[in-house]
Amino acid sequence: MAADPRHGPAPDLWDPLVRTSHWGIALVVLANAVFTKGGSSVHVAIGWIGIALLVLRLAWGLVGAPEARFGAFPPQPRAAIAHLRSLWSGKPGHYRSHNPAGAMMVYALWISLAVVIATGLAMTTDSPATIADREAIVTSGDWSTLAGTSDAGDDDAQDEHARKWVKEVHEMAANLMLALAVLHVAGVMVESRALRRNLVMPMIFGRRK
Amino acid sequence: MANAKGRQSAALTAFLIIQTVAAAFFVGDAVGDLIADPTGPHSIYEVFVALALCLGIVFGIVALRRTLVRMRDQEAAIATASGALAQVIDSQFSDWALTPAERDVAFLALKGLDVAEIAGLRGAASGTVRAQLTRIYQKSGVSGRAQFAAFFVEDLLGAALVPT
Ligand code: HEM
Ligand code: HEM
């Protein structure tokens, strides 16, 4: 077992980049799923912040601190199932990064976030600033200025169909991500209890030794 | 020391986040300009700035990782050093043939507890502890408490604790 690089003492404190990107992404997802109006400049601006956080975290997964790298929590469905079983039997192993089941969840969350972002980008051709400009025009009531922009409303039917489809995927992936996030938090609770170790503290301030 | 490094890594992270968000917004904007006018001077200038921003992010990531790794190495070194000191003390106590009870009292004395505190901790009378301390000083050949503590400090300063 000692040869398995996944085993070892769990982090007392995740490194600052993992912590900030985690809570940043959680806030971004919550804000866009619940509070902002889909397609508004605020929605897209927050979405872009999400892009930045995700890209930074993925880069950190390639070259970052040892327990934050993908190699420390490889996607292994079979190990994930074995881990869930061990939770049942009451003898779960300790891992130095995310446990195998948690790792599958992490990848599922990242992939759905990537799908949401990709479909969101496909629906928008403009930066948040440009969208905000357009919103200002609409608010001012002088719609004539909008002629010739991507919002002019002269797209053909095929475009309209494709857009509807992309929007559908965007919303579905967003809902899927929310459902996964609920499961994720439930998993954290169950794991914390089974290991008799608070998993959330290392994600916030860490445990003082 | 560990705290200064902790602050440094927190600052580096904040810098990285801000820079990456700024880069995302700038690159997103630049891509639009690039599509509109791929070879214009404005596009070329924006590509240049975008590359510089990304390079900055790469440097930031490398610096953050270095800081974190150095922090961990220091913690490990301190743990080794304190482990080594405990070992030195332990073998010295054996050399002086301290009894198990005397060892405990000697350790507490080294930690800076006074007679009343040691007695309280061990549930013993002060007189007993005082007698034990006297025996300990006798066995180690020191004149009293100050010299007893100094014995190990001298060891700490005089020779390398961690085998190199
Ligand atoms: C980061 C997490 C995100 C979540 C959870 C999310 C969620 C949603 C949801 C639930 C809707 C439909 C709600 C409504 O119609 O009011 C929506 C619409 C939309 N989202 Fe997002 N979104 C995210 C990111 C993005 C990004 C990054 C972009 C673009 C760059 C984007 C662009 C859009 C657009 C344009 C619509 C409007 C679709 C339409 O009504 O035609 N979203 N989003
Ligand atoms: C929409 C909301 C959320 C999303 C998208 C999300 C996503 C993620 C992701 C991607 C990771 C892996 C972190 C990394 O390696 O960088 C993670 C880990 C973690 N999350 Fe969340 N999270 C969300 C909400 C929450 C909440 C509300 C909590 C608090 C209970 C939480 C607690 C944790 C913990 C404790 C870990 C580390 C698990 C471990 O020790 O292996 N998350 N989350």
PDB file of N, CA and C in Angstrom, chain A residues 91-185:
ATOM      1  N   LYS A  91     -14.687   0.982   6.924  1.00  0.00           N
ATOM      2  CA  LYS A  91     -13.229   1.022   6.940  1.00  0.00           C
ATOM      3  C   LYS A  91     -12.678   1.780   5.729  1.00  0.00           C
ATOM      4  N   PRO A  92     -13.031   3.037   5.581  1.00  0.00           N
ATOM      5  CA  PRO A  92     -12.541   3.768   4.411  1.00  0.00           C
ATOM      6  C   PRO A  92     -11.053   4.087   4.553  1.00  0.00           C
ATOM      7  N   GLY A  93     -10.323   4.052   3.441  1.00  0.00           N
ATOM      8  CA  GLY A  93      -8.905   4.386   3.461  1.00  0.00           C
ATOM      9  C   GLY A  93      -8.698   5.889   3.519  1.00  0.00           C
ATOM     10  N   HIS A  94      -7.476   6.281   3.869  1.00  0.00           N
ATOM     11  CA  HIS A  94      -7.149   7.702   3.877  1.00  0.00           C
ATOM     12  C   HIS A  94      -6.342   8.033   2.627  1.00  0.00           C
ATOM     13  N   TYR A  95      -6.660   9.156   2.015  1.00  0.00           N
ATOM     14  CA  TYR A  95      -5.978   9.554   0.785  1.00  0.00           C
ATOM     15  C   TYR A  95      -5.357  10.914   0.986  1.00  0.00           C
ATOM     16  N   ARG A  96      -4.240  11.144   0.252  1.00  0.00           N
ATOM     17  CA  ARG A  96      -3.563  12.420   0.492  1.00  0.00           C
ATOM     18  C   ARG A  96      -4.159  13.525  -0.356  1.00  0.00           C
ATOM     19  N   SER A  97      -5.032  13.158  -1.308  1.00  0.00           N
ATOM     20  CA  SER A  97      -5.764  14.179  -2.053  1.00  0.00           C
ATOM     21  C   SER A  97      -7.247  13.820  -1.963  1.00  0.00           C
ATOM     22  N   HIS A  98      -8.053  14.122  -3.011  1.00  0.00           N
ATOM     23  CA  HIS A  98      -9.455  13.715  -2.981  1.00  0.00           C
ATOM     24  C   HIS A  98      -9.534  12.192  -2.993  1.00  0.00           C
ATOM     25  N   ASN A  99     -10.498  11.616  -2.275  1.00  0.00           N
ATOM     26  CA  ASN A  99     -10.661  10.162  -2.327  1.00  0.00           C
ATOM     27  C   ASN A  99     -11.210   9.794  -3.705  1.00  0.00           C
ATOM     28  N   PRO A 100     -11.116   8.505  -4.113  1.00  0.00           N
ATOM     29  CA  PRO A 100     -11.494   8.128  -5.485  1.00  0.00           C
ATOM     30  C   PRO A 100     -12.918   8.538  -5.862  1.00  0.00           C
ATOM     31  N   ALA A 101     -13.863   8.414  -4.920  1.00  0.00           N
ATOM     32  CA  ALA A 101     -15.234   8.816  -5.242  1.00  0.00           C
ATOM     33  C   ALA A 101     -15.316  10.333  -5.382  1.00  0.00           C
ATOM     34  N   GLY A 102     -14.655  11.035  -4.454  1.00  0.00           N
ATOM     35  CA  GLY A 102     -14.618  12.495  -4.537  1.00  0.00           C
ATOM     36  C   GLY A 102     -13.975  12.953  -5.837  1.00  0.00           C
ATOM     37  N   ALA A 103     -12.940  12.238  -6.266  1.00  0.00           N
ATOM     38  CA  ALA A 103     -12.245  12.615  -7.502  1.00  0.00           C
ATOM     39  C   ALA A 103     -13.193  12.538  -8.689  1.00  0.00           C
ATOM     40  N   MET A 104     -14.008  11.459  -8.757  1.00  0.00           N
ATOM     41  CA  MET A 104     -14.966  11.346  -9.863  1.00  0.00           C
ATOM     42  C   MET A 104     -15.927  12.533  -9.839  1.00  0.00           C
ATOM     43  N   MET A 105     -16.348  12.907  -8.637  1.00  0.00           N
ATOM     44  CA  MET A 105     -17.254  14.045  -8.500  1.00  0.00           C
ATOM     45  C   MET A 105     -16.590  15.328  -8.980  1.00  0.00           C
ATOM     46  N   VAL A 106     -15.329  15.513  -8.601  1.00  0.00           N
ATOM     47  CA  VAL A 106     -14.604  16.723  -9.007  1.00  0.00           C
ATOM     48  C   VAL A 106     -14.554  16.819 -10.528  1.00  0.00           C
ATOM     49  N   TYR A 107     -14.217  15.691 -11.183  1.00  0.00           N
ATOM     50  CA  TYR A 107     -14.142  15.742 -12.652  1.00  0.00           C
ATOM     51  C   TYR A 107     -15.516  15.988 -13.257  1.00  0.00           C
ATOM     52  N   ALA A 108     -16.559  15.359 -12.674  1.00  0.00           N
ATOM     53  CA  ALA A 108     -17.906  15.571 -13.211  1.00  0.00           C
ATOM     54  C   ALA A 108     -18.294  17.046 -13.103  1.00  0.00           C
ATOM     55  N   LEU A 109     -17.947  17.675 -11.957  1.00  0.00           N
ATOM     56  CA  LEU A 109     -18.276  19.093 -11.769  1.00  0.00           C
ATOM     57  C   LEU A 109     -17.510  19.957 -12.765  1.00  0.00           C
ATOM     58  N   TRP A 110     -16.226  19.660 -12.936  1.00  0.00           N
ATOM     59  CA  TRP A 110     -15.425  20.463 -13.871  1.00  0.00           C
ATOM     60  C   TRP A 110     -15.927  20.307 -15.299  1.00  0.00           C
ATOM     61  N   ILE A 111     -16.293  19.057 -15.684  1.00  0.00           N
ATOM     62  CA  ILE A 111     -16.750  18.843 -17.060  1.00  0.00           C
ATOM     63  C   ILE A 111     -18.075  19.564 -17.285  1.00  0.00           C
ATOM     64  N   SER A 112     -19.010  19.464 -16.312  1.00  0.00           N
ATOM     65  CA  SER A 112     -20.272  20.168 -16.554  1.00  0.00           C
ATOM     66  C   SER A 112     -20.061  21.674 -16.580  1.00  0.00           C
ATOM     67  N   LEU A 113     -19.142  22.180 -15.742  1.00  0.00           N
ATOM     68  CA  LEU A 113     -18.856  23.611 -15.792  1.00  0.00           C
ATOM     69  C   LEU A 113     -18.290  23.987 -17.158  1.00  0.00           C
ATOM     70  N   ALA A 114     -17.414  23.133 -17.690  1.00  0.00           N
ATOM     71  CA  ALA A 114     -16.828  23.419 -19.005  1.00  0.00           C
ATOM     72  C   ALA A 114     -17.908  23.429 -20.081  1.00  0.00           C
ATOM     73  N   VAL A 115     -18.874  22.510 -19.992  1.00  0.00           N
ATOM     74  CA  VAL A 115     -19.959  22.479 -20.982  1.00  0.00           C
ATOM     75  C   VAL A 115     -20.806  23.751 -20.871  1.00  0.00           C
ATOM     76  N   VAL A 116     -21.120  24.145 -19.631  1.00  0.00           N
ATOM     77  CA  VAL A 116     -21.906  25.369 -19.432  1.00  0.00           C
ATOM     78  C   VAL A 116     -21.177  26.561 -20.034  1.00  0.00           C
ATOM     79  N   ILE A 117     -19.865  26.631 -19.772  1.00  0.00           N
ATOM     80  CA  ILE A 117     -19.084  27.760 -20.275  1.00  0.00           C
ATOM     81  C   ILE A 117     -19.024  27.740 -21.808  1.00  0.00           C
ATOM     82  N   ALA A 118     -18.768  26.554 -22.368  1.00  0.00           N
ATOM     83  CA  ALA A 118     -18.644  26.458 -23.827  1.00  0.00           C
ATOM     84  C   ALA A 118     -19.950  26.851 -24.504  1.00  0.00           C
ATOM     85  N   THR A 119     -21.083  26.327 -24.009  1.00  0.00           N
ATOM     86  CA  THR A 119     -22.362  26.681 -24.634  1.00  0.00           C
ATOM     87  C   THR A 119     -22.686  28.157 -24.399  1.00  0.00           C
ATOM     88  N   GLY A 120     -22.310  28.667 -23.213  1.00  0.00           N
ATOM     89  CA  GLY A 120     -22.529  30.094 -22.946  1.00  0.00           C
ATOM     90  C   GLY A 120     -21.759  30.951 -23.932  1.00  0.00           C
ATOM     91  N   LEU A 121     -20.498  30.576 -24.171  1.00  0.00           N
ATOM     92  CA  LEU A 121     -19.677  31.327 -25.128  1.00  0.00           C
ATOM     93  C   LEU A 121     -20.266  31.223 -26.534  1.00  0.00           C
ATOM     94  N   ALA A 122     -20.796  30.031 -26.870  1.00  0.00           N
ATOM     95  CA  ALA A 122     -21.360  29.844 -28.213  1.00  0.00           C
ATOM     96  C   ALA A 122     -22.567  30.747 -28.426  1.00  0.00           C
ATOM     97  N   MET A 123     -23.256  31.094 -27.340  1.00  0.00           N
ATOM     98  CA  MET A 123     -24.453  31.937 -27.489  1.00  0.00           C
ATOM     99  C   MET A 123     -24.116  33.417 -27.563  1.00  0.00           C
ATOM    100  N   THR A 124     -22.882  33.769 -27.158  1.00  0.00           N
ATOM    101  CA  THR A 124     -22.535  35.193 -27.113  1.00  0.00           C
ATOM    102  C   THR A 124     -21.370  35.458 -28.055  1.00  0.00           C
ATOM    103  N   THR A 125     -21.474  36.515 -28.848  1.00  0.00           N
ATOM    104  CA  THR A 125     -20.342  36.875 -29.702  1.00  0.00           C
ATOM    105  C   THR A 125     -19.640  38.102 -29.154  1.00  0.00           C
ATOM    106  N   ASP A 126     -20.155  38.641 -28.052  1.00  0.00           N
ATOM    107  CA  ASP A 126     -19.619  39.907 -27.565  1.00  0.00           C
ATOM    108  C   ASP A 126     -19.068  39.782 -26.156  1.00  0.00           C
ATOM    109  N   SER A 127     -18.205  40.734 -25.818  1.00  0.00           N
ATOM    110  CA  SER A 127     -17.676  40.780 -24.461  1.00  0.00           C
ATOM    111  C   SER A 127     -18.726  41.388 -23.540  1.00  0.00           C
ATOM    112  N   PRO A 128     -18.587  41.178 -22.234  1.00  0.00           N
ATOM    113  CA  PRO A 128     -19.559  41.737 -21.294  1.00  0.00           C
ATOM    114  C   PRO A 128     -19.718  43.244 -21.473  1.00  0.00           C
ATOM    115  N   ALA A 129     -18.601  43.935 -21.780  1.00  0.00           N
ATOM    116  CA  ALA A 129     -18.671  45.392 -21.937  1.00  0.00           C
ATOM    117  C   ALA A 129     -19.581  45.752 -23.106  1.00  0.00           C
ATOM    118  N   THR A 130     -19.440  45.031 -24.229  1.00  0.00           N
ATOM    119  CA  THR A 130     -20.269  45.314 -25.400  1.00  0.00           C
ATOM    120  C   THR A 130     -21.735  45.046 -25.096  1.00  0.00           C
ATOM    121  N   ILE A 131     -21.983  43.930 -24.356  1.00  0.00           N
ATOM    122  CA  ILE A 131     -23.365  43.614 -23.997  1.00  0.00           C
ATOM    123  C   ILE A 131     -23.934  44.713 -23.115  1.00  0.00           C
ATOM    124  N   ALA A 132     -23.122  45.206 -22.202  1.00  0.00           N
ATOM    125  CA  ALA A 132     -23.571  46.273 -21.305  1.00  0.00           C
ATOM    126  C   ALA A 132     -23.915  47.520 -22.119  1.00  0.00           C
ATOM    127  N   ASP A 133     -23.080  47.837 -23.126  1.00  0.00           N
ATOM    128  CA  ASP A 133     -23.365  48.982 -24.003  1.00  0.00           C
ATOM    129  C   ASP A 133     -24.739  48.815 -24.639  1.00  0.00           C
ATOM    130  N   ARG A 134     -24.983  47.578 -25.123  1.00  0.00           N
ATOM    131  CA  ARG A 134     -26.244  47.330 -25.818  1.00  0.00           C
ATOM    132  C   ARG A 134     -27.414  47.458 -24.850  1.00  0.00           C
ATOM    133  N   GLU A 135     -27.205  46.948 -23.627  1.00  0.00           N
ATOM    134  CA  GLU A 135     -28.271  47.063 -22.637  1.00  0.00           C
ATOM    135  C   GLU A 135     -28.607  48.521 -22.356  1.00  0.00           C
ATOM    136  N   ALA A 136     -27.552  49.354 -22.354  1.00  0.00           N
ATOM    137  CA  ALA A 136     -27.762  50.775 -22.101  1.00  0.00           C
ATOM    138  C   ALA A 136     -28.601  51.373 -23.223  1.00  0.00           C
ATOM    139  N   ILE A 137     -28.319  50.941 -24.463  1.00  0.00           N
ATOM    140  CA  ILE A 137     -29.083  51.447 -25.609  1.00  0.00           C
ATOM    141  C   ILE A 137     -30.552  51.068 -25.468  1.00  0.00           C
ATOM    142  N   VAL A 138     -30.777  49.786 -25.115  1.00  0.00           N
ATOM    143  CA  VAL A 138     -32.153  49.313 -24.981  1.00  0.00           C
ATOM    144  C   VAL A 138     -32.871  50.107 -23.893  1.00  0.00           C
ATOM    145  N   THR A 139     -32.162  50.335 -22.777  1.00  0.00           N
ATOM    146  CA  THR A 139     -32.777  51.078 -21.680  1.00  0.00           C
ATOM    147  C   THR A 139     -33.124  52.495 -22.111  1.00  0.00           C
ATOM    148  N   SER A 140     -32.243  53.097 -22.918  1.00  0.00           N
ATOM    149  CA  SER A 140     -32.476  54.484 -23.328  1.00  0.00           C
ATOM    150  C   SER A 140     -33.638  54.585 -24.310  1.00  0.00           C
ATOM    151  N   GLY A 141     -33.986  53.471 -24.923  1.00  0.00           N
ATOM    152  CA  GLY A 141     -35.159  53.459 -25.783  1.00  0.00           C
ATOM    153  C   GLY A 141     -34.870  53.715 -27.252  1.00  0.00           C
ATOM    154  N   ASP A 142     -33.622  54.076 -27.590  1.00  0.00           N
ATOM    155  CA  ASP A 142     -33.293  54.369 -28.982  1.00  0.00           C
ATOM    156  C   ASP A 142     -32.828  53.098 -29.686  1.00  0.00           C
ATOM    157  N   TRP A 143     -33.751  52.294 -30.124  1.00  0.00           N
ATOM    158  CA  TRP A 143     -33.434  50.988 -30.669  1.00  0.00           C
ATOM    159  C   TRP A 143     -32.766  51.058 -32.029  1.00  0.00           C
ATOM    160  N   SER A 144     -32.823  52.191 -32.690  1.00  0.00           N
ATOM    161  CA  SER A 144     -32.289  52.285 -34.053  1.00  0.00           C
ATOM    162  C   SER A 144     -30.788  51.998 -34.075  1.00  0.00           C
ATOM    163  N   THR A 145     -30.105  52.339 -32.964  1.00  0.00           N
ATOM    164  CA  THR A 145     -28.660  52.109 -32.904  1.00  0.00           C
ATOM    165  C   THR A 145     -28.312  50.628 -32.956  1.00  0.00           C
ATOM    166  N   LEU A 146     -29.280  49.761 -32.626  1.00  0.00           N
ATOM    167  CA  LEU A 146     -29.020  48.337 -32.565  1.00  0.00           C
ATOM    168  C   LEU A 146     -28.943  47.695 -33.952  1.00  0.00           C
ATOM    169  N   ALA A 147     -29.498  48.375 -34.972  1.00  0.00           N
ATOM    170  CA  ALA A 147     -29.488  47.804 -36.316  1.00  0.00           C
ATOM    171  C   ALA A 147     -28.059  47.487 -36.734  1.00  0.00           C
ATOM    172  N   GLY A 148     -27.870  46.305 -37.256  1.00  0.00           N
ATOM    173  CA  GLY A 148     -26.534  45.931 -37.729  1.00  0.00           C
ATOM    174  C   GLY A 148     -25.699  45.241 -36.675  1.00  0.00           C
ATOM    175  N   THR A 149     -26.089  45.237 -35.390  1.00  0.00           N
ATOM    176  CA  THR A 149     -25.359  44.472 -34.388  1.00  0.00           C
ATOM    177  C   THR A 149     -25.890  43.046 -34.379  1.00  0.00           C
ATOM    178  N   SER A 150     -25.244  42.180 -33.606  1.00  0.00           N
ATOM    179  CA  SER A 150     -25.632  40.774 -33.594  1.00  0.00           C
ATOM    180  C   SER A 150     -27.020  40.594 -32.980  1.00  0.00           C
ATOM    181  N   ASP A 151     -27.550  41.651 -32.382  1.00  0.00           N
ATOM    182  CA  ASP A 151     -28.868  41.547 -31.778  1.00  0.00           C
ATOM    183  C   ASP A 151     -29.966  42.107 -32.684  1.00  0.00           C
ATOM    184  N   ALA A 152     -29.600  42.381 -33.939  1.00  0.00           N
ATOM    185  CA  ALA A 152     -30.544  43.061 -34.824  1.00  0.00           C
ATOM    186  C   ALA A 152     -31.771  42.213 -35.122  1.00  0.00           C
ATOM    187  N   GLY A 153     -31.674  40.896 -34.883  1.00  0.00           N
ATOM    188  CA  GLY A 153     -32.859  40.063 -35.032  1.00  0.00           C
ATOM    189  C   GLY A 153     -33.119  39.650 -36.462  1.00  0.00           C
ATOM    190  N   ASP A 154     -32.097  39.721 -37.355  1.00  0.00           N
ATOM    191  CA  ASP A 154     -32.335  39.270 -38.719  1.00  0.00           C
ATOM    192  C   ASP A 154     -31.643  37.929 -39.011  1.00  0.00           C
ATOM    193  N   ASP A 155     -31.377  37.098 -37.939  1.00  0.00           N
ATOM    194  CA  ASP A 155     -30.807  35.765 -38.144  1.00  0.00           C
ATOM    195  C   ASP A 155     -31.813  34.909 -38.891  1.00  0.00           C
ATOM    196  N   ASP A 156     -31.304  33.905 -39.658  1.00  0.00           N
ATOM    197  CA  ASP A 156     -32.251  33.047 -40.355  1.00  0.00           C
ATOM    198  C   ASP A 156     -32.747  31.937 -39.422  1.00  0.00           C
ATOM    199  N   ALA A 157     -33.697  31.164 -39.894  1.00  0.00           N
ATOM    200  CA  ALA A 157     -34.383  30.181 -39.056  1.00  0.00           C
ATOM    201  C   ALA A 157     -33.434  29.101 -38.563  1.00  0.00           C
ATOM    202  N   GLN A 158     -32.455  28.726 -39.411  1.00  0.00           N
ATOM    203  CA  GLN A 158     -31.531  27.660 -39.037  1.00  0.00           C
ATOM    204  C   GLN A 158     -30.683  28.084 -37.824  1.00  0.00           C
ATOM    205  N   ASP A 159     -30.204  29.309 -37.871  1.00  0.00           N
ATOM    206  CA  ASP A 159     -29.433  29.872 -36.764  1.00  0.00           C
ATOM    207  C   ASP A 159     -30.258  29.843 -35.482  1.00  0.00           C
ATOM    208  N   GLU A 160     -31.494  30.231 -35.637  1.00  0.00           N
ATOM    209  CA  GLU A 160     -32.403  30.304 -34.508  1.00  0.00           C
ATOM    210  C   GLU A 160     -32.558  28.917 -33.873  1.00  0.00           C
ATOM    211  N   HIS A 161     -32.660  27.902 -34.740  1.00  0.00           N
ATOM    212  CA  HIS A 161     -32.815  26.533 -34.263  1.00  0.00           C
ATOM    213  C   HIS A 161     -31.565  26.088 -33.490  1.00  0.00           C
ATOM    214  N   ALA A 162     -30.388  26.341 -34.086  1.00  0.00           N
ATOM    215  CA  ALA A 162     -29.138  25.948 -33.446  1.00  0.00           C
ATOM    216  C   ALA A 162     -28.999  26.636 -32.088  1.00  0.00           C
ATOM    217  N   ARG A 163     -29.378  27.901 -32.029  1.00  0.00           N
ATOM    218  CA  ARG A 163     -29.262  28.678 -30.810  1.00  0.00           C
ATOM    219  C   ARG A 163     -30.142  28.111 -29.706  1.00  0.00           C
ATOM    220  N   LYS A 164     -31.316  27.689 -30.102  1.00  0.00           N
ATOM    221  CA  LYS A 164     -32.257  27.117 -29.149  1.00  0.00           C
ATOM    222  C   LYS A 164     -31.659  25.843 -28.533  1.00  0.00           C
ATOM    223  N   TRP A 165     -31.063  25.060 -29.409  1.00  0.00           N
ATOM    224  CA  TRP A 165     -30.463  23.797 -29.005  1.00  0.00           C
ATOM    225  C   TRP A 165     -29.320  24.050 -28.014  1.00  0.00           C
ATOM    226  N   VAL A 166     -28.455  25.009 -28.368  1.00  0.00           N
ATOM    227  CA  VAL A 166     -27.322  25.339 -27.488  1.00  0.00           C
ATOM    228  C   VAL A 166     -27.833  25.844 -26.143  1.00  0.00           C
ATOM    229  N   LYS A 167     -28.877  26.663 -26.187  1.00  0.00           N
ATOM    230  CA  LYS A 167     -29.442  27.201 -24.954  1.00  0.00           C
ATOM    231  C   LYS A 167     -29.967  26.070 -24.070  1.00  0.00           C
ATOM    232  N   GLU A 168     -30.601  25.098 -24.739  1.00  0.00           N
ATOM    233  CA  GLU A 168     -31.134  23.931 -24.040  1.00  0.00           C
ATOM    234  C   GLU A 168     -29.998  23.207 -23.282  1.00  0.00           C
ATOM    235  N   VAL A 169     -28.899  22.962 -24.014  1.00  0.00           N
ATOM    236  CA  VAL A 169     -27.753  22.262 -23.397  1.00  0.00           C
ATOM    237  C   VAL A 169     -27.191  23.088 -22.239  1.00  0.00           C
ATOM    238  N   HIS A 170     -27.087  24.416 -22.460  1.00  0.00           N
ATOM    239  CA  HIS A 170     -26.560  25.316 -21.432  1.00  0.00           C
ATOM    240  C   HIS A 170     -27.371  25.174 -20.136  1.00  0.00           C
ATOM    241  N   GLU A 171     -28.678  25.205 -20.266  1.00  0.00           N
ATOM    242  CA  GLU A 171     -29.523  25.132 -19.067  1.00  0.00           C
ATOM    243  C   GLU A 171     -29.470  23.746 -18.434  1.00  0.00           C
ATOM    244  N   MET A 172     -29.466  22.719 -19.302  1.00  0.00           N
ATOM    245  CA  MET A 172     -29.432  21.357 -18.762  1.00  0.00           C
ATOM    246  C   MET A 172     -28.133  21.111 -17.990  1.00  0.00           C
ATOM    247  N   ALA A 173     -27.019  21.525 -18.595  1.00  0.00           N
ATOM    248  CA  ALA A 173     -25.722  21.319 -17.941  1.00  0.00           C
ATOM    249  C   ALA A 173     -25.652  22.116 -16.637  1.00  0.00           C
ATOM    250  N   ALA A 174     -26.246  23.328 -16.644  1.00  0.00           N
ATOM    251  CA  ALA A 174     -26.253  24.146 -15.426  1.00  0.00           C
ATOM    252  C   ALA A 174     -27.040  23.443 -14.319  1.00  0.00           C
ATOM    253  N   ASN A 175     -28.205  22.879 -14.697  1.00  0.00           N
ATOM    254  CA  ASN A 175     -29.009  22.172 -13.694  1.00  0.00           C
ATOM    255  C   ASN A 175     -28.312  20.919 -13.204  1.00  0.00           C
ATOM    256  N   LEU A 176     -27.675  20.213 -14.160  1.00  0.00           N
ATOM    257  CA  LEU A 176     -26.926  19.011 -13.782  1.00  0.00           C
ATOM    258  C   LEU A 176     -25.846  19.372 -12.760  1.00  0.00           C
ATOM    259  N   MET A 177     -25.146  20.498 -13.022  1.00  0.00           N
ATOM    260  CA  MET A 177     -24.062  20.911 -12.139  1.00  0.00           C
ATOM    261  C   MET A 177     -24.593  21.216 -10.735  1.00  0.00           C
ATOM    262  N   LEU A 178     -25.759  21.865 -10.681  1.00  0.00           N
ATOM    263  CA  LEU A 178     -26.344  22.159  -9.369  1.00  0.00           C
ATOM    264  C   LEU A 178     -26.677  20.875  -8.623  1.00  0.00           C
ATOM    265  N   ALA A 179     -27.275  19.903  -9.347  1.00  0.00           N
ATOM    266  CA  ALA A 179     -27.616  18.626  -8.720  1.00  0.00           C
ATOM    267  C   ALA A 179     -26.345  17.943  -8.216  1.00  0.00           C
ATOM    268  N   LEU A 180     -25.306  17.961  -9.051  1.00  0.00           N
ATOM    269  CA  LEU A 180     -24.034  17.350  -8.644  1.00  0.00           C
ATOM    270  C   LEU A 180     -23.462  18.064  -7.421  1.00  0.00           C
ATOM    271  N   ALA A 181     -23.603  19.400  -7.382  1.00  0.00           N
ATOM    272  CA  ALA A 181     -23.047  20.158  -6.257  1.00  0.00           C
ATOM    273  C   ALA A 181     -23.740  19.758  -4.954  1.00  0.00           C
ATOM    274  N   VAL A 182     -25.064  19.533  -5.035  1.00  0.00           N
ATOM    275  CA  VAL A 182     -25.791  19.093  -3.838  1.00  0.00           C
ATOM    276  C   VAL A 182     -25.262  17.732  -3.382  1.00  0.00           C
ATOM    277  N   LEU A 183     -25.125  16.814  -4.363  1.00  0.00           N
ATOM    278  CA  LEU A 183     -24.568  15.491  -4.059  1.00  0.00           C
ATOM    279  C   LEU A 183     -23.163  15.617  -3.472  1.00  0.00           C
ATOM    280  N   HIS A 184     -22.391  16.536  -4.060  1.00  0.00           N
ATOM    281  CA  HIS A 184     -21.014  16.778  -3.641  1.00  0.00           C
ATOM    282  C   HIS A 184     -20.961  17.187  -2.164  1.00  0.00           C
ATOM    283  N   VAL A 185     -21.818  18.130  -1.792  1.00  0.00           N
ATOM    284  CA  VAL A 185     -21.829  18.576  -0.398  1.00  0.00           C
ATOM    285  C   VAL A 185     -22.276  17.428   0.512  1.00  0.00           C
TER     286      VAL A 185
END
